Coordinates of C-alpha atoms in Angstrom, one line a residue:
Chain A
X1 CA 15.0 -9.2 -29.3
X2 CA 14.0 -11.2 -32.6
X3 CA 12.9 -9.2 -35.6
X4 CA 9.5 -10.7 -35.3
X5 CA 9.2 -10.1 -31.8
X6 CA 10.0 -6.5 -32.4
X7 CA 8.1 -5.9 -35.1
X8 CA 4.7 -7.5 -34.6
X9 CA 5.2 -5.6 -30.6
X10 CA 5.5 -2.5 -32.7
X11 CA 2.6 -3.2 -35.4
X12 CA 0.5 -4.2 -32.0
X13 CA 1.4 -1.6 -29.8
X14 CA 1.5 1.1 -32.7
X15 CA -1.8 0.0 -33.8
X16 CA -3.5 0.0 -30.2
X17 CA -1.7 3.2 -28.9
X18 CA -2.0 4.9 -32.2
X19 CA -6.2 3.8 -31.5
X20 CA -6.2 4.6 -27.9
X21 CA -5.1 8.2 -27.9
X22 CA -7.2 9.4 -30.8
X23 CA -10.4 8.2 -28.7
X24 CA -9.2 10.1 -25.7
X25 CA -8.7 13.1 -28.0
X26 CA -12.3 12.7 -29.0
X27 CA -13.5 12.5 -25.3
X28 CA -11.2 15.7 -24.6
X29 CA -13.0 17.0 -27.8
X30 CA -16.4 16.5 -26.2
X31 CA -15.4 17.2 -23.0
X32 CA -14.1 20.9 -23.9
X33 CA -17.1 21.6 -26.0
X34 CA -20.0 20.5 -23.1
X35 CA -17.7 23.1 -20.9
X36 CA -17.5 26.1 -23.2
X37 CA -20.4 25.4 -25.7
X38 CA -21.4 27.6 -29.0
X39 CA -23.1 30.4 -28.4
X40 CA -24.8 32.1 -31.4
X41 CA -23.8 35.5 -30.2
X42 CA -20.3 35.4 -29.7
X43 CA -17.3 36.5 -32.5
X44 CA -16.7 34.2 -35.5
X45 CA -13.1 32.6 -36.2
X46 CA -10.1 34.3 -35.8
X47 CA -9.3 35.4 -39.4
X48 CA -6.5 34.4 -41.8
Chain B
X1 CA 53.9 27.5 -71.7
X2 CA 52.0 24.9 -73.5
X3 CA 52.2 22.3 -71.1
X4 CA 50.7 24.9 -68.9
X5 CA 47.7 25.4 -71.4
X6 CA 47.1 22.1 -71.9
X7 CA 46.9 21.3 -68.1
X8 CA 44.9 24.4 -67.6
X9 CA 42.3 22.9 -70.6
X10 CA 42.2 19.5 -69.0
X11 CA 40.9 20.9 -65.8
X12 CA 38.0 22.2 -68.0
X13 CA 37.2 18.1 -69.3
X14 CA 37.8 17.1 -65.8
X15 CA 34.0 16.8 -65.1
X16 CA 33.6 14.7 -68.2
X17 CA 36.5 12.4 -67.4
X18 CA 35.0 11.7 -64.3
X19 CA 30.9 11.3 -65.0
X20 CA 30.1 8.8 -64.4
X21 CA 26.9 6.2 -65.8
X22 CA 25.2 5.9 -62.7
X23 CA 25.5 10.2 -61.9
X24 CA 23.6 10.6 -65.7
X25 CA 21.2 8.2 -64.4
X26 CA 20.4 10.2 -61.4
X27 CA 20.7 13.2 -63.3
X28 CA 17.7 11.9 -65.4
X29 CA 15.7 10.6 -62.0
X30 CA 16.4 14.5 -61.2
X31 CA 15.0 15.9 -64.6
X32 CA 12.0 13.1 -64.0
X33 CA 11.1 15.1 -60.5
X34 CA 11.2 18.0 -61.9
X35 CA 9.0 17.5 -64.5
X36 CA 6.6 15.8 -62.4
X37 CA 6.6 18.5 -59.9
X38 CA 6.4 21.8 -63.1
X39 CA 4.4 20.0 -66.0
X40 CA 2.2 17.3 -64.0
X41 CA 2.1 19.8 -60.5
X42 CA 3.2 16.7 -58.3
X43 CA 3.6 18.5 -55.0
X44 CA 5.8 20.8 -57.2
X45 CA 7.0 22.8 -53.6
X46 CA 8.8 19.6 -52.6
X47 CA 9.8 17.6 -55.5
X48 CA 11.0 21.2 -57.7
X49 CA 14.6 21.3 -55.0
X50 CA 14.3 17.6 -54.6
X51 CA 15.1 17.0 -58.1
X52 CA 17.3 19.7 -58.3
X53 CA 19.0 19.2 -55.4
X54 CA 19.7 15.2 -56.9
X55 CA 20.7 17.1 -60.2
X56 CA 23.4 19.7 -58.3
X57 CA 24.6 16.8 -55.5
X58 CA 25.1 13.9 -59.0
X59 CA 27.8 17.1 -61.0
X60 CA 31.1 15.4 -60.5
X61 CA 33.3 16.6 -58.3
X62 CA 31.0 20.1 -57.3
X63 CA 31.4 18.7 -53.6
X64 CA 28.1 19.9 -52.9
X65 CA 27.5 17.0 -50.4
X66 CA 31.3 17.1 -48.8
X67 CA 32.5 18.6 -45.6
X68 CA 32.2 22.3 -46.1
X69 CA 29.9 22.0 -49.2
X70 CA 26.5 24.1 -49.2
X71 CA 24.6 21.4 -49.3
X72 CA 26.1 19.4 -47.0
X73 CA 25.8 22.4 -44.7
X74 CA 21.6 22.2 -45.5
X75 CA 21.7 18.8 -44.5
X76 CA 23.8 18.8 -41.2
X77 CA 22.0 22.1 -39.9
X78 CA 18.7 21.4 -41.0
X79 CA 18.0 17.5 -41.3
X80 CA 20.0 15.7 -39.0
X81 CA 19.2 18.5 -36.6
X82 CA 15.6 17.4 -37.2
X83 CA 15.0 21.6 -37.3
X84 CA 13.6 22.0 -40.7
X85 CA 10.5 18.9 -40.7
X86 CA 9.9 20.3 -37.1
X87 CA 10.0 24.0 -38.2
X88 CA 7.4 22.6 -41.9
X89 CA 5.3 21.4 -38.9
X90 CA 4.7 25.1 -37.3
X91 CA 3.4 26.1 -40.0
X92 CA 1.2 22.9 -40.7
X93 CA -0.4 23.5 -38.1
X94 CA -0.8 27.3 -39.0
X95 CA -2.4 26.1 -42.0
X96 CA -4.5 23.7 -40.5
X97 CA -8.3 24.2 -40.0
X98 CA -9.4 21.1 -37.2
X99 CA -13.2 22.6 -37.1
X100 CA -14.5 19.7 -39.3
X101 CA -12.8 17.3 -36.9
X102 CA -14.2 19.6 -33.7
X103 CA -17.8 19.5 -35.4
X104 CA -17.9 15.5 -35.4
X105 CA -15.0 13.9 -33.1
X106 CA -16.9 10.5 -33.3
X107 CA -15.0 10.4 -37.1
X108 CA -11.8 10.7 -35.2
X109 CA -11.2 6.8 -35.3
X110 CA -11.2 6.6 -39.0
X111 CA -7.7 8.8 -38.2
X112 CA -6.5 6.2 -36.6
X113 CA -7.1 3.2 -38.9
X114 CA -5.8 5.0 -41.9
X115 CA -2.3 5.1 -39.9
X116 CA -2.3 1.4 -39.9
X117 CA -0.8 0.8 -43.1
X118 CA 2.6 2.0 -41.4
X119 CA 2.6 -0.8 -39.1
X120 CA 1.8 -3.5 -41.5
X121 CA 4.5 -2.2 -44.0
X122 CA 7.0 -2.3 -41.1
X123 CA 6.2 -6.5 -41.0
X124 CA 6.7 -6.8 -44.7
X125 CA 10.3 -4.2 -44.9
X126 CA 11.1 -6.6 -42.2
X127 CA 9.9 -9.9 -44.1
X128 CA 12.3 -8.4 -47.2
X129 CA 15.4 -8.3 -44.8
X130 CA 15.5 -4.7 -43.9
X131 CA 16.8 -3.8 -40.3
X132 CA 14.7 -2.9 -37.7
X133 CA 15.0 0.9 -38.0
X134 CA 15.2 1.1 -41.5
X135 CA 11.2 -1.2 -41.4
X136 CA 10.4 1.7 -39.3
X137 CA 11.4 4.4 -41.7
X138 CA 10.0 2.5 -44.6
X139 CA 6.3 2.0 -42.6
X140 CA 6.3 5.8 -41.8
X141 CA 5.8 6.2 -46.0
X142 CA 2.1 5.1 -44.7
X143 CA 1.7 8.2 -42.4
X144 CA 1.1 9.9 -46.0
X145 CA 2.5 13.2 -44.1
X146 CA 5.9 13.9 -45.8
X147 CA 7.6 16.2 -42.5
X148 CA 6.4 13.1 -40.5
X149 CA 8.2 10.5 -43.1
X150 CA 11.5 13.1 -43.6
X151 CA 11.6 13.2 -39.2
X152 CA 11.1 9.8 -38.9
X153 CA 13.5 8.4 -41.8
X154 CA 16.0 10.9 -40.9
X155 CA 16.6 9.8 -37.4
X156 CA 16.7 6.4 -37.5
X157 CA 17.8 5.8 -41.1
X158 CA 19.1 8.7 -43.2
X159 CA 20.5 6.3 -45.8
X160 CA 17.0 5.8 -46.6
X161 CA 15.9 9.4 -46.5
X162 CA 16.0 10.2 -50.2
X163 CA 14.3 7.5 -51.2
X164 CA 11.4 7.7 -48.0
X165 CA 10.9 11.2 -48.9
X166 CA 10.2 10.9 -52.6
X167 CA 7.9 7.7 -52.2
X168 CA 6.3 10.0 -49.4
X169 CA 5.8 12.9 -51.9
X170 CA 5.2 11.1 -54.8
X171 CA 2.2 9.4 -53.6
X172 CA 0.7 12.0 -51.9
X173 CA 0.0 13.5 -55.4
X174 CA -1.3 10.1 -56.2
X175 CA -3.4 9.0 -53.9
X176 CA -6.4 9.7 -56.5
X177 CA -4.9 7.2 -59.0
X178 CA -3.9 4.9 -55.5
X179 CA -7.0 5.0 -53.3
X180 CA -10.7 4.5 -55.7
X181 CA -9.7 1.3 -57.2
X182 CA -9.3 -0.2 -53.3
X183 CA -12.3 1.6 -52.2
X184 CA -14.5 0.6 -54.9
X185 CA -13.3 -3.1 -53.9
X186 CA -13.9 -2.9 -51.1
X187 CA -17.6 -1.8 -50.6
X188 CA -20.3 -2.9 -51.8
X189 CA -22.9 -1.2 -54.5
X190 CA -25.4 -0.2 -51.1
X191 CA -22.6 0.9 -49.1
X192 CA -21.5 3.4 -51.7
X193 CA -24.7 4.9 -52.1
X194 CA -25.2 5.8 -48.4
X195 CA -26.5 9.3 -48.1
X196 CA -24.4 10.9 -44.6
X197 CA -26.8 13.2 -42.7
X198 CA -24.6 16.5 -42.1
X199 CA -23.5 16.9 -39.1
X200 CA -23.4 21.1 -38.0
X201 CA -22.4 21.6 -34.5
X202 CA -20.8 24.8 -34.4
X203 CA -17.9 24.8 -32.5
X204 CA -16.9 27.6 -29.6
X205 CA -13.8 29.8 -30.1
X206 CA -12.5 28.7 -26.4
X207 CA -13.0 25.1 -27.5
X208 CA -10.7 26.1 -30.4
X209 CA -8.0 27.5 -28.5
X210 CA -7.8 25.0 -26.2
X211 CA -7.7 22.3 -28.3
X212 CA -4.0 22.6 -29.5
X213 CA -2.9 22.7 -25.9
X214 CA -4.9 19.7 -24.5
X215 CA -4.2 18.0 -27.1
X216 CA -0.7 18.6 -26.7
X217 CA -0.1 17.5 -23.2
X218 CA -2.4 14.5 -23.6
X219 CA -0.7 13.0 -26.8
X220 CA 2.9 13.7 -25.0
X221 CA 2.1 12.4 -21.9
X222 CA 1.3 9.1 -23.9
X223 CA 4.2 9.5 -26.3
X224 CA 6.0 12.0 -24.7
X225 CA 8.8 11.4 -27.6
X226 CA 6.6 12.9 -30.3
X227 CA 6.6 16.0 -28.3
X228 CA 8.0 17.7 -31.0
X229 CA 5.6 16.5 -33.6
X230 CA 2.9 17.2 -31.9
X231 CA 3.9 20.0 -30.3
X232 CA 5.2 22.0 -33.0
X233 CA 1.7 21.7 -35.2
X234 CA -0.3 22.3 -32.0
X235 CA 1.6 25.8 -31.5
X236 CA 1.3 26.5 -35.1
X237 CA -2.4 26.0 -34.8
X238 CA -2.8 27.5 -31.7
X239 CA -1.6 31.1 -33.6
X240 CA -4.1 30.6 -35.9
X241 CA -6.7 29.9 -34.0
X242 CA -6.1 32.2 -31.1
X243 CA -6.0 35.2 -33.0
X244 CA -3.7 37.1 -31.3
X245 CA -0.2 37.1 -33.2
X246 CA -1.2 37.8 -37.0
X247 CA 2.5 38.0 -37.5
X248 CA 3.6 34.8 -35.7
X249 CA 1.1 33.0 -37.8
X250 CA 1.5 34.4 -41.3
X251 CA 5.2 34.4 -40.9
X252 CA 4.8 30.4 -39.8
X253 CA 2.8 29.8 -42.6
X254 CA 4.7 31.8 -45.2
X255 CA 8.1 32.8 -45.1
X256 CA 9.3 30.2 -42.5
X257 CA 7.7 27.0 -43.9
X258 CA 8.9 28.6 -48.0
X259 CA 12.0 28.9 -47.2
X260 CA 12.8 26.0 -44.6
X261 CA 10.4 24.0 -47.7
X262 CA 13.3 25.2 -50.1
X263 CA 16.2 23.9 -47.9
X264 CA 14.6 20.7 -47.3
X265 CA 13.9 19.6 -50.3
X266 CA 17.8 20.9 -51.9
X267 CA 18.8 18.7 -48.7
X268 CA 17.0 15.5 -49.3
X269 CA 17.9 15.5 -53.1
X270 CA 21.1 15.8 -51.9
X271 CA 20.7 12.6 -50.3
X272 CA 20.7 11.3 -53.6
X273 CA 24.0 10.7 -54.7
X274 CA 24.1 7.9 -57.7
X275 CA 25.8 5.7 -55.4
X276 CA 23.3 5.4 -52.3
X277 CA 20.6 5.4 -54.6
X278 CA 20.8 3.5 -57.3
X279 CA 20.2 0.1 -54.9
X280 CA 17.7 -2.5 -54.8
X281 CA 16.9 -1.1 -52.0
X282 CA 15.9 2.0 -53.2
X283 CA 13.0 0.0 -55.5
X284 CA 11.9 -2.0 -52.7
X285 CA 11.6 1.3 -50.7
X286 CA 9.1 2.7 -53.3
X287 CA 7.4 -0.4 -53.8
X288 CA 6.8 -1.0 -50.4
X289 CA 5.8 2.8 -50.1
X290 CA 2.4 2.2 -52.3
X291 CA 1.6 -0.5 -50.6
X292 CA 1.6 1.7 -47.3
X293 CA -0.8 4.3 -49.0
X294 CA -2.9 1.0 -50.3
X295 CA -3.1 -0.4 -46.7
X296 CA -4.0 2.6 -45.0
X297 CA -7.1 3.1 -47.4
X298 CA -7.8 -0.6 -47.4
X299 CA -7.7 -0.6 -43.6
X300 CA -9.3 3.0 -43.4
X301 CA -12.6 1.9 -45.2
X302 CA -12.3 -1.5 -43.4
X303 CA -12.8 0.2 -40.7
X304 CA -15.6 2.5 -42.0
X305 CA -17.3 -0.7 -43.0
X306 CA -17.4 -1.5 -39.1
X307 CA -18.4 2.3 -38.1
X308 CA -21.2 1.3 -40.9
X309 CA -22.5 -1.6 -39.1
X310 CA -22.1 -0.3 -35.7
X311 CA -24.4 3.0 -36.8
X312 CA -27.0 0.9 -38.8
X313 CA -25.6 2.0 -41.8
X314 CA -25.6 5.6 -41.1
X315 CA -21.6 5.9 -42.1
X316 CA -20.8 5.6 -45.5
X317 CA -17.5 3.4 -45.5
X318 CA -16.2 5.3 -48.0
X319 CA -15.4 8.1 -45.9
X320 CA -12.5 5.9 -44.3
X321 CA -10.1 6.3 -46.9
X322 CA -10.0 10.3 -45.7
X323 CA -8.6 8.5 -42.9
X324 CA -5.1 9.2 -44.1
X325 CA -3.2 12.4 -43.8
X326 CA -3.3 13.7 -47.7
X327 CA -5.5 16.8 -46.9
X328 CA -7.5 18.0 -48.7
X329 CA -7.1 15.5 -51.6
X330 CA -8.2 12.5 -49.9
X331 CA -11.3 14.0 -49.1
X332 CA -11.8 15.5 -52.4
X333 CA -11.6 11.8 -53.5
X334 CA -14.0 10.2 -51.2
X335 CA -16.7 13.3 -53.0
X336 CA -15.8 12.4 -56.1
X337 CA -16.5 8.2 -55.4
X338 CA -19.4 9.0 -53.6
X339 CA -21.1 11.1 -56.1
X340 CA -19.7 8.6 -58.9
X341 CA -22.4 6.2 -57.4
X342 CA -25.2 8.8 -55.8
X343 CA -26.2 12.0 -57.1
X344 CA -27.8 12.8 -53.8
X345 CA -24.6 11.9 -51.8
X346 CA -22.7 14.8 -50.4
X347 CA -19.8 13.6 -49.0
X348 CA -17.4 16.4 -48.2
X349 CA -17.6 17.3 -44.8
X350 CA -17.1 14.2 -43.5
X351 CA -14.6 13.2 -45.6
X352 CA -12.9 16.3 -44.3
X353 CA -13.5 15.7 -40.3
X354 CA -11.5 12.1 -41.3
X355 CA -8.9 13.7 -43.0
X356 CA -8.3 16.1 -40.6
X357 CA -8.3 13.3 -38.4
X358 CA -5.8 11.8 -40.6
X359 CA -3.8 14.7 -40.0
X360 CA -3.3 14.3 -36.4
X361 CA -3.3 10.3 -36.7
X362 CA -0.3 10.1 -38.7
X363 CA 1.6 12.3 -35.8
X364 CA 0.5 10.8 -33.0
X365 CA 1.2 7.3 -34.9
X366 CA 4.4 8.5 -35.2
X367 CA 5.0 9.7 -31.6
X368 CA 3.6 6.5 -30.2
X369 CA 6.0 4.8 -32.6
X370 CA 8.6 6.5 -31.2
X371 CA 7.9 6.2 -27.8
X372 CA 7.5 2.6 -28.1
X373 CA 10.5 2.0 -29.6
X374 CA 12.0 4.0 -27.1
X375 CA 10.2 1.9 -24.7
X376 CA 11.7 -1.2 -25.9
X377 CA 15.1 0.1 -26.0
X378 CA 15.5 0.3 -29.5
X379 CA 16.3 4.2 -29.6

């Protein structure tokens, strides 16, 4: 494989994945919290 | 008897007769570090043994970086091993607080752009004539996460790991000389003076312990070689979050990540040895390190721009420089802009859901790096 061909597959790729799997972390993000929502009641965060 | 002295007194000079111009050189790029890191307070964790360690490994004939010598020891236990940056990132993520990022996950994308600068600095190492995995080592200076940079650069080009890992610390100290000047290019006078509603939306403590452990099987089943990476801050911040093992955590985020912080940084400036350093090479590597950091802001508030048109200009651009990985500080300096140009403009808490963002972009832009190039055959 050329250097081009390798590195503009990377920069693509990269770019694209990199893109791709920080949206589905933000759907698993809303996901989790529509299952186990705040509620005012329950303990602060775990301290320290 | 006096041919005895005499031999026994040149043993004494034998240092001098064999320092060399280039090891005084290196000795004063040492001093340089450390002074940056005690008077200026440079990351002064990493670059303190970094310097030293360039000072001890540049002493003629000390063997420090020889078979058998200590620092060589260091650096085939802990660096080529890959078990110190992996062990720094337990207790990153012990550290970590990802409740900014939990409280508004639509910000999450501004993570990802701010990675970008490590794939357009790959094109230009390559344009300059460096190998393949030596451009992928350079680019990995735009992660702005040093443990990422020191992993990366020490598996697929530990030549270049001195050099990687002090443009990687060195600009994380500067990013607020490196990032206002391209942010105040880039956006206009309206766009700076955008006021951000605050988002509040308090986040469960089940939603906070599972995170680190979705998160971690859903990045590695994309790019399952960052395992590690991801992994590694994901258990971190899983101690921290879950509440349960004090000791794990506060050992994770104290003793372990001091001490393995100590040997690191003895180990990479003993990667700097006059005669691997002092290289063209070596100032293309930093050169091409800034203009990482400048890309990923560049492209970071590019992309807030776009967030800003897409919302009806209810994003203020500038919050996409936080989009890189140098946390707190690049936060800090989106504030500082914001207020420069709006009283009213409150900044913060945005700017820290994107940098937190940044903090898992630039490890999952390294995993999917990896896993690509693994993909391709390269590794």
């Amino acid at each position: 494989m050329d250097t081009w061909t390798f590195g503009w597959t990377v920069a693509i790729i990269g770019m694209g994945g990199t893109m791709f799997v920080l949206w589905l972390l933000s759907l698993v993000i809303l996901l989790l919290k529509k299952i186990f929502p705040y509620k005012a009641a329950e303990p602060g965060p775990a301290k320290g | 008897m006096d041919a005895a002295i005499a031999s026994g007194l040149q043993g004494l000079l034998l240092g001098f007769s064999h320092f060399e111009i280039g090891q005084a050189l290196m000795i004063l790029i040492g001093s340089l570090l450390l002074y940056l890191g005690i008077a200026k307070g440079f990351e002064p964790l990493l670059l303190l043994p970094i310097g030293f360690g360039a000072i001890l490994v540049n002493i003629p004939l000390a063997g420090l970086m020889e078979e058998g010598g200590v620092l060589r020891f260091f650096y085939d236990t802990g660096v080529l091993t890959e078990i110190f940056p992996i062990l720094i990132f337990v207790g990153i993520g012990a550290m970590t607080d990802f409740q900014p990022l939990l409280e508004n996950p639509k910000i999450i994308m501004l993570g990802a752009a701010g990675q970008f600068g490590i794939f357009l600095t790959l094109l230009l190492a390559l344009a300059l004539g460096f190998d393949k995995l030596e451009a992928v080592a350079i680019g990995i200076i735009g992660a702005c996460d040093g443990p990422t940079a020191i992993y990366v650069s020490s598996k697929f080009a530990p030549h270049l790991l001195g050099a990687v890992s002090v443009a990687a610390y060195s600009y994380m100290s500067l990013v607020p000389l490196i990032q206002p000047p391209i942010m105040r290019l880039l956006t206009t006078e309206k766009e700076k003076k955008i006021v951000m509603g605050a988002v509040k939306q308090p986040v469960s403590k089940t939603t906070k312990i599972l995170f680190p452990v979705v998160v971690t099987v859903t990045a590695s089943l994309v790019a399952p070689l960052g395992t590690p990476l991801i992994g590694m801050v994901m258990l971190g911040n899983l101690m921290k979050e879950s509440g349960a093992v004090e000791r794990l955590k506060h050992a994770s985020e104290n003793e372990i990540t001091n001490i393995v912080t100590l040997l690191l940084g003895l180990s990479i400036g003993a990667t700097m040895q006059a005669d691997k350093f002092l290289r063209v090479e070596t100032l293309l590597v930093l050169g091409l390190g800034l203009i990482a950091i400048g890309l990923d802001t560049a492209v970071g508030v590019l992309f807030g721009k776009l967030m800003c048109l897409l919302t009806g200009g209810k994003i203020n651009p500038l919050i996409g420089a936080a989009g890189i990985s140098a946390f707190p500080m690049s936060a800090r300096v989106v504030q500082a802009e914001g207020q420069r140009y709006n009283k009213k403009s409150y900044l913060l808490m945005p700017a820290m859901s994107a940098n937190a963002a940044g903090q898992i972009g630039s490890i999952i832009a390294a995993a999917v790096m990896l896993s690509v190039l693994k993909g391709m055959g390269i590794v």
